[in-house]
mmCIF file of C-alpha atoms in Angstrom:
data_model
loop_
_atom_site.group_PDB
_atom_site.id
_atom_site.type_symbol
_atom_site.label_atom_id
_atom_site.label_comp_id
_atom_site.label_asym_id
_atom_site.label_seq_id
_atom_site.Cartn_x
_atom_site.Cartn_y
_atom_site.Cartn_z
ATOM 1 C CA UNK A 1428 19.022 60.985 -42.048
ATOM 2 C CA UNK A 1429 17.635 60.248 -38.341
ATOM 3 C CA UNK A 1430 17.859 63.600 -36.423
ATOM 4 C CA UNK A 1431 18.901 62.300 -32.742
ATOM 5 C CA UNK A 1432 16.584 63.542 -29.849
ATOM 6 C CA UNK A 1433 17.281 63.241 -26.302
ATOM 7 C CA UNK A 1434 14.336 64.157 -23.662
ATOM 8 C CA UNK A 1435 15.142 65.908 -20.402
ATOM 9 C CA UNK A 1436 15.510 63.902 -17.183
ATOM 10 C CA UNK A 1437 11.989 62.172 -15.862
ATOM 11 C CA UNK A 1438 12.335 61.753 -12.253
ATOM 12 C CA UNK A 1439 11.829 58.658 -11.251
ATOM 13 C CA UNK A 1440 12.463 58.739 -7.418
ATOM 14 C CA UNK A 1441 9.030 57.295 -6.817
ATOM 15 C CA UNK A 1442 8.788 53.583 -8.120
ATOM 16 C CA UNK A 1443 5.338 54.366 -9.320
ATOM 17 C CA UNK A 1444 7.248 56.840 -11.555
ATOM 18 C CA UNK A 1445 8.944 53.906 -13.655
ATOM 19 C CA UNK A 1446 5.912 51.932 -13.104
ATOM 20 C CA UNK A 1447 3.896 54.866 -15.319
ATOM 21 C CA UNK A 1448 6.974 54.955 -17.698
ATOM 22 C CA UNK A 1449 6.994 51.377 -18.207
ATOM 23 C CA UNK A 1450 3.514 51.600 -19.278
ATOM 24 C CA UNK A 1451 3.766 54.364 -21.830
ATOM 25 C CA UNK A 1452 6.703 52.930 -23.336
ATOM 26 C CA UNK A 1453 5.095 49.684 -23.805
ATOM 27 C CA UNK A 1454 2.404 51.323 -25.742
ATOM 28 C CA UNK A 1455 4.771 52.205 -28.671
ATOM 29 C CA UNK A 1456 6.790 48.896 -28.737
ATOM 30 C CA UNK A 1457 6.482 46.407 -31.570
ATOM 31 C CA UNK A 1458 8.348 43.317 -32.964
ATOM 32 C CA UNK A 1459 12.067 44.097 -33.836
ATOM 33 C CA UNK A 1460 12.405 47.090 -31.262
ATOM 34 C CA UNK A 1461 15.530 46.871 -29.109
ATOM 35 C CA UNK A 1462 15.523 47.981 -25.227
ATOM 36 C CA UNK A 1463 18.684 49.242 -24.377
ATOM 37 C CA UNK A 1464 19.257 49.654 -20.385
ATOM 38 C CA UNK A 1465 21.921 51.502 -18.825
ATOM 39 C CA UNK A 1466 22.683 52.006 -15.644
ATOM 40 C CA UNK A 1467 24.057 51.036 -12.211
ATOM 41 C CA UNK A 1468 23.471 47.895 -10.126
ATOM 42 C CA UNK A 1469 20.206 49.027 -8.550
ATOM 43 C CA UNK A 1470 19.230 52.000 -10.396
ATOM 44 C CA UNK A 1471 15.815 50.045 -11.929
ATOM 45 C CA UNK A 1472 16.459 48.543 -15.141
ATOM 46 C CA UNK A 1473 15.142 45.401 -13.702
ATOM 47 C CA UNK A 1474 12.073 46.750 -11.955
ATOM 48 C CA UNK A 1475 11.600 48.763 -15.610
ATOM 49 C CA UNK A 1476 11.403 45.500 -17.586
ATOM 50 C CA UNK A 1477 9.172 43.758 -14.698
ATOM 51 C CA UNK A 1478 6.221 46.693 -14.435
ATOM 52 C CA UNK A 1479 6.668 46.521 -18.167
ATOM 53 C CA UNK A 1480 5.957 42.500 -18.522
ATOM 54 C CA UNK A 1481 3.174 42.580 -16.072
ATOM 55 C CA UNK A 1482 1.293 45.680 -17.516
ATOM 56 C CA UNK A 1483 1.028 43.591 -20.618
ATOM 57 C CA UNK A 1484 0.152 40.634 -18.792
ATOM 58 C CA UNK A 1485 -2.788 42.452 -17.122
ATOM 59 C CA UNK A 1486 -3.329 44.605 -20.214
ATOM 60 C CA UNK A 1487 -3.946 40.710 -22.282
ATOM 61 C CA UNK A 1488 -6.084 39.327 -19.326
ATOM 62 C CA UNK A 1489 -2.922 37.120 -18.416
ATOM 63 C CA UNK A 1490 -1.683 35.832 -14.871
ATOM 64 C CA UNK A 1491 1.603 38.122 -13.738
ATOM 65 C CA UNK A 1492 4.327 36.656 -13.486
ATOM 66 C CA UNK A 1493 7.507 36.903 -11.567
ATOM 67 C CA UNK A 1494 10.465 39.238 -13.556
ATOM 68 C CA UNK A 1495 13.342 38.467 -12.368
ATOM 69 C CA UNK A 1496 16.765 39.905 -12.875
ATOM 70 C CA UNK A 1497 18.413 37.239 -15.746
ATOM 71 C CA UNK A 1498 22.023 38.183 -14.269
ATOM 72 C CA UNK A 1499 22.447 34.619 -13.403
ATOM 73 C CA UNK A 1500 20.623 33.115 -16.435
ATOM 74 C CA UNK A 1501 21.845 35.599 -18.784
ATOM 75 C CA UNK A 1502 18.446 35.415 -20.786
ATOM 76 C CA UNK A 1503 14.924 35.527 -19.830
ATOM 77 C CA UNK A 1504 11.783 34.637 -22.052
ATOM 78 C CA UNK A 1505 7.993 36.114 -21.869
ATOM 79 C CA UNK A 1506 5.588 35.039 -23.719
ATOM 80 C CA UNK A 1507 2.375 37.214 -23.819
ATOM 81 C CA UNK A 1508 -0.864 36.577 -26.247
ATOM 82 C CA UNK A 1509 1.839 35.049 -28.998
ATOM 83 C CA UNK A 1510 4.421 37.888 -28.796
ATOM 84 C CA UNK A 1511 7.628 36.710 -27.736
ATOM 85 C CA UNK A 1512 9.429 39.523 -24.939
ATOM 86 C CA UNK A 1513 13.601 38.717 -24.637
ATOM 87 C CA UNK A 1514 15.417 39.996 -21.324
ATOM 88 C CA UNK A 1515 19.304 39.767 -21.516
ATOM 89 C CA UNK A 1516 21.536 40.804 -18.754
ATOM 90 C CA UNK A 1517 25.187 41.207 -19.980
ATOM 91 C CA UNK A 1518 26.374 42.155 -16.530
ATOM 92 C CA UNK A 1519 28.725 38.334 -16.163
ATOM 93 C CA UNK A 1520 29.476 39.009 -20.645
ATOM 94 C CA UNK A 1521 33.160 39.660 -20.472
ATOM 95 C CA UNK A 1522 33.778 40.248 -24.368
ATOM 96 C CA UNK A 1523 31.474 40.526 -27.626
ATOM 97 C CA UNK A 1524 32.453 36.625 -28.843
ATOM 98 C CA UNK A 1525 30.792 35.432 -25.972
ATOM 99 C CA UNK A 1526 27.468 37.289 -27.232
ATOM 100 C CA UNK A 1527 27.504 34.271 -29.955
ATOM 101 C CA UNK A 1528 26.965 31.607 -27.632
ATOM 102 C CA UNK A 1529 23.470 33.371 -25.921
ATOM 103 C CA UNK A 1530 21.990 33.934 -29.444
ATOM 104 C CA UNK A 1531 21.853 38.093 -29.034
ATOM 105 C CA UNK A 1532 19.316 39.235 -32.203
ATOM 106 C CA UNK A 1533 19.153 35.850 -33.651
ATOM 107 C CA UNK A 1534 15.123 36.032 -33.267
ATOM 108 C CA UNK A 1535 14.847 39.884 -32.969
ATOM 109 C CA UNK A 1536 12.676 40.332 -35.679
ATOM 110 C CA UNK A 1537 10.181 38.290 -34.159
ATOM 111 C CA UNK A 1538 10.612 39.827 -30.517
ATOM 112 C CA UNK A 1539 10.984 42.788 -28.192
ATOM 113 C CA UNK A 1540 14.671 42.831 -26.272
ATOM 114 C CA UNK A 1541 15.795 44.238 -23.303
ATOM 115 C CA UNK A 1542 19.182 44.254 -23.407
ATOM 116 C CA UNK A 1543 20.616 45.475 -19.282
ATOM 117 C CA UNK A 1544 24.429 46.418 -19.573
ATOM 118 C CA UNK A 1545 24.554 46.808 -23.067
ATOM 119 C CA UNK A 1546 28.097 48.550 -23.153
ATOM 120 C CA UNK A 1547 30.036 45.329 -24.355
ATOM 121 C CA UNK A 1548 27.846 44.968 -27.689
ATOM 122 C CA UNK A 1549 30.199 46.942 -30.554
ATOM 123 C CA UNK A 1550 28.085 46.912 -33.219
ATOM 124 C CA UNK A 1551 24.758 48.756 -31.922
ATOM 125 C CA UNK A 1552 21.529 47.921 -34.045
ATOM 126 C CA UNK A 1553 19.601 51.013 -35.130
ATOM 127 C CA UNK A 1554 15.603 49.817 -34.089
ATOM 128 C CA UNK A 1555 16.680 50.671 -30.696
ATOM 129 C CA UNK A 1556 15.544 52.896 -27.896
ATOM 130 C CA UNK A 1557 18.113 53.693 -25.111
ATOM 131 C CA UNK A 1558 17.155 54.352 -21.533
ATOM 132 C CA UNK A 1559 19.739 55.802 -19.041
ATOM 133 C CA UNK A 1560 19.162 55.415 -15.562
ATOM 134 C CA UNK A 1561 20.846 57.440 -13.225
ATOM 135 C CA UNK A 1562 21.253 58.180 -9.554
ATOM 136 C CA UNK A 1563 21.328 61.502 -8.400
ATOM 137 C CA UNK A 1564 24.335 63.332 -5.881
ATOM 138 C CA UNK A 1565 22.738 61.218 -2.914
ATOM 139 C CA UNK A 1566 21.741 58.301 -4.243
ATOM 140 C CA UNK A 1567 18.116 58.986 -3.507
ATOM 141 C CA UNK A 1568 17.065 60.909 -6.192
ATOM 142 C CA UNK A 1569 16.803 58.365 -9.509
ATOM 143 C CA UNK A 1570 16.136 59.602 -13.134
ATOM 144 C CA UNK A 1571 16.258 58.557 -16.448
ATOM 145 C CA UNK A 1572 16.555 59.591 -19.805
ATOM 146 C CA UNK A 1573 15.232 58.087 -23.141
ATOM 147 C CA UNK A 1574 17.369 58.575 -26.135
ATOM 148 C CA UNK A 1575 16.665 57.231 -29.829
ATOM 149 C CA UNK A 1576 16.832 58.172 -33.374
ATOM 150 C CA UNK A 1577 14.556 55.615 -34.307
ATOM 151 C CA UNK A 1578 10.740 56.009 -32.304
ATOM 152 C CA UNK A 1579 10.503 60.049 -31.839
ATOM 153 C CA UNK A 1580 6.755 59.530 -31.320
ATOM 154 C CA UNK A 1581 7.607 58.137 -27.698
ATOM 155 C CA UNK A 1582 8.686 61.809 -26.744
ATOM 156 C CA UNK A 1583 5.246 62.939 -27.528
ATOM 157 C CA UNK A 1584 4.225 61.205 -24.503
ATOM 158 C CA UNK A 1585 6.310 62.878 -22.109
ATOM 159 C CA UNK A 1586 5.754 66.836 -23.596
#
């Protein structure tokens, strides 16, 4: 049985603070790993995924691309040197049915999701990693907190 393991807060104030934790993280993610981002509106989920996407672009000698936020589209696609990255933004999902109708996990064996506002999913897969982004008492202080049962080895990274 999974022991769960929570790390302590990592500031991330300074945007070059989620930048480096974008990049770390991406080191450990492979096909079938689930991104789980909470947070509020503005917190950097968004900014997260992007710093994420273009390390890997750079990191596979490809041209970066824009990230936006997929609050409008619901669902944003990367591809990058034949692996397939999946951005959701549930923010507009009202109820789990409508989940159905944007495909959630219907390729996620063959991808890496992000998943922003993931409260309205019920059933929770288990290959995920949960990031919590928070704002501090005055709303200039940021920080965030990785949770999982499923990739411990991440924590090494931030000892």
């Amino acid at each position: 049985m999974p022991i769960g393991t929570k790390s302590s807060k990592i500031n991330i104030s300074k945007e070059i603070d989620t930048k480096l934790i974008s990049k770390i993280i991406s080191n450990h993610l492979v096909n079938g790993d689930i991104v789980f981002l909470y947070g509020e509106i503005g917190v950097g989920k968004t900014t997260f995924v992007k710093y994420l996407i273009n390390f890997l672009q750079k990191k596979n000698k490809e041209k970066t691309t824009e990230v936006p936020s997929p609050t409008f589209n619901v669902v944003n696609e990367y591809l990058i040197k034949k692996q397939k990255f999946i951005h959701y933004d549930l923010y507009r999902i009202k109820d789990e049915t409508e989940l159905n109708n944007i495909g959630l996990f219907e390729d996620s064996k063959n991808c890496i999701s992000f998943v922003e506002w993931p409260e309205v999913i019920k059933r929770k897969p288990k290959n995920r990693i949960d990031l919590y982004f928070n704002y501090e008492k005055n709303f200039k202080k940021r920080n965030l907190i990785i949770s999982t049962d499923y990739k411990k080895k991440i924590f090494n990274e931030f000892k």
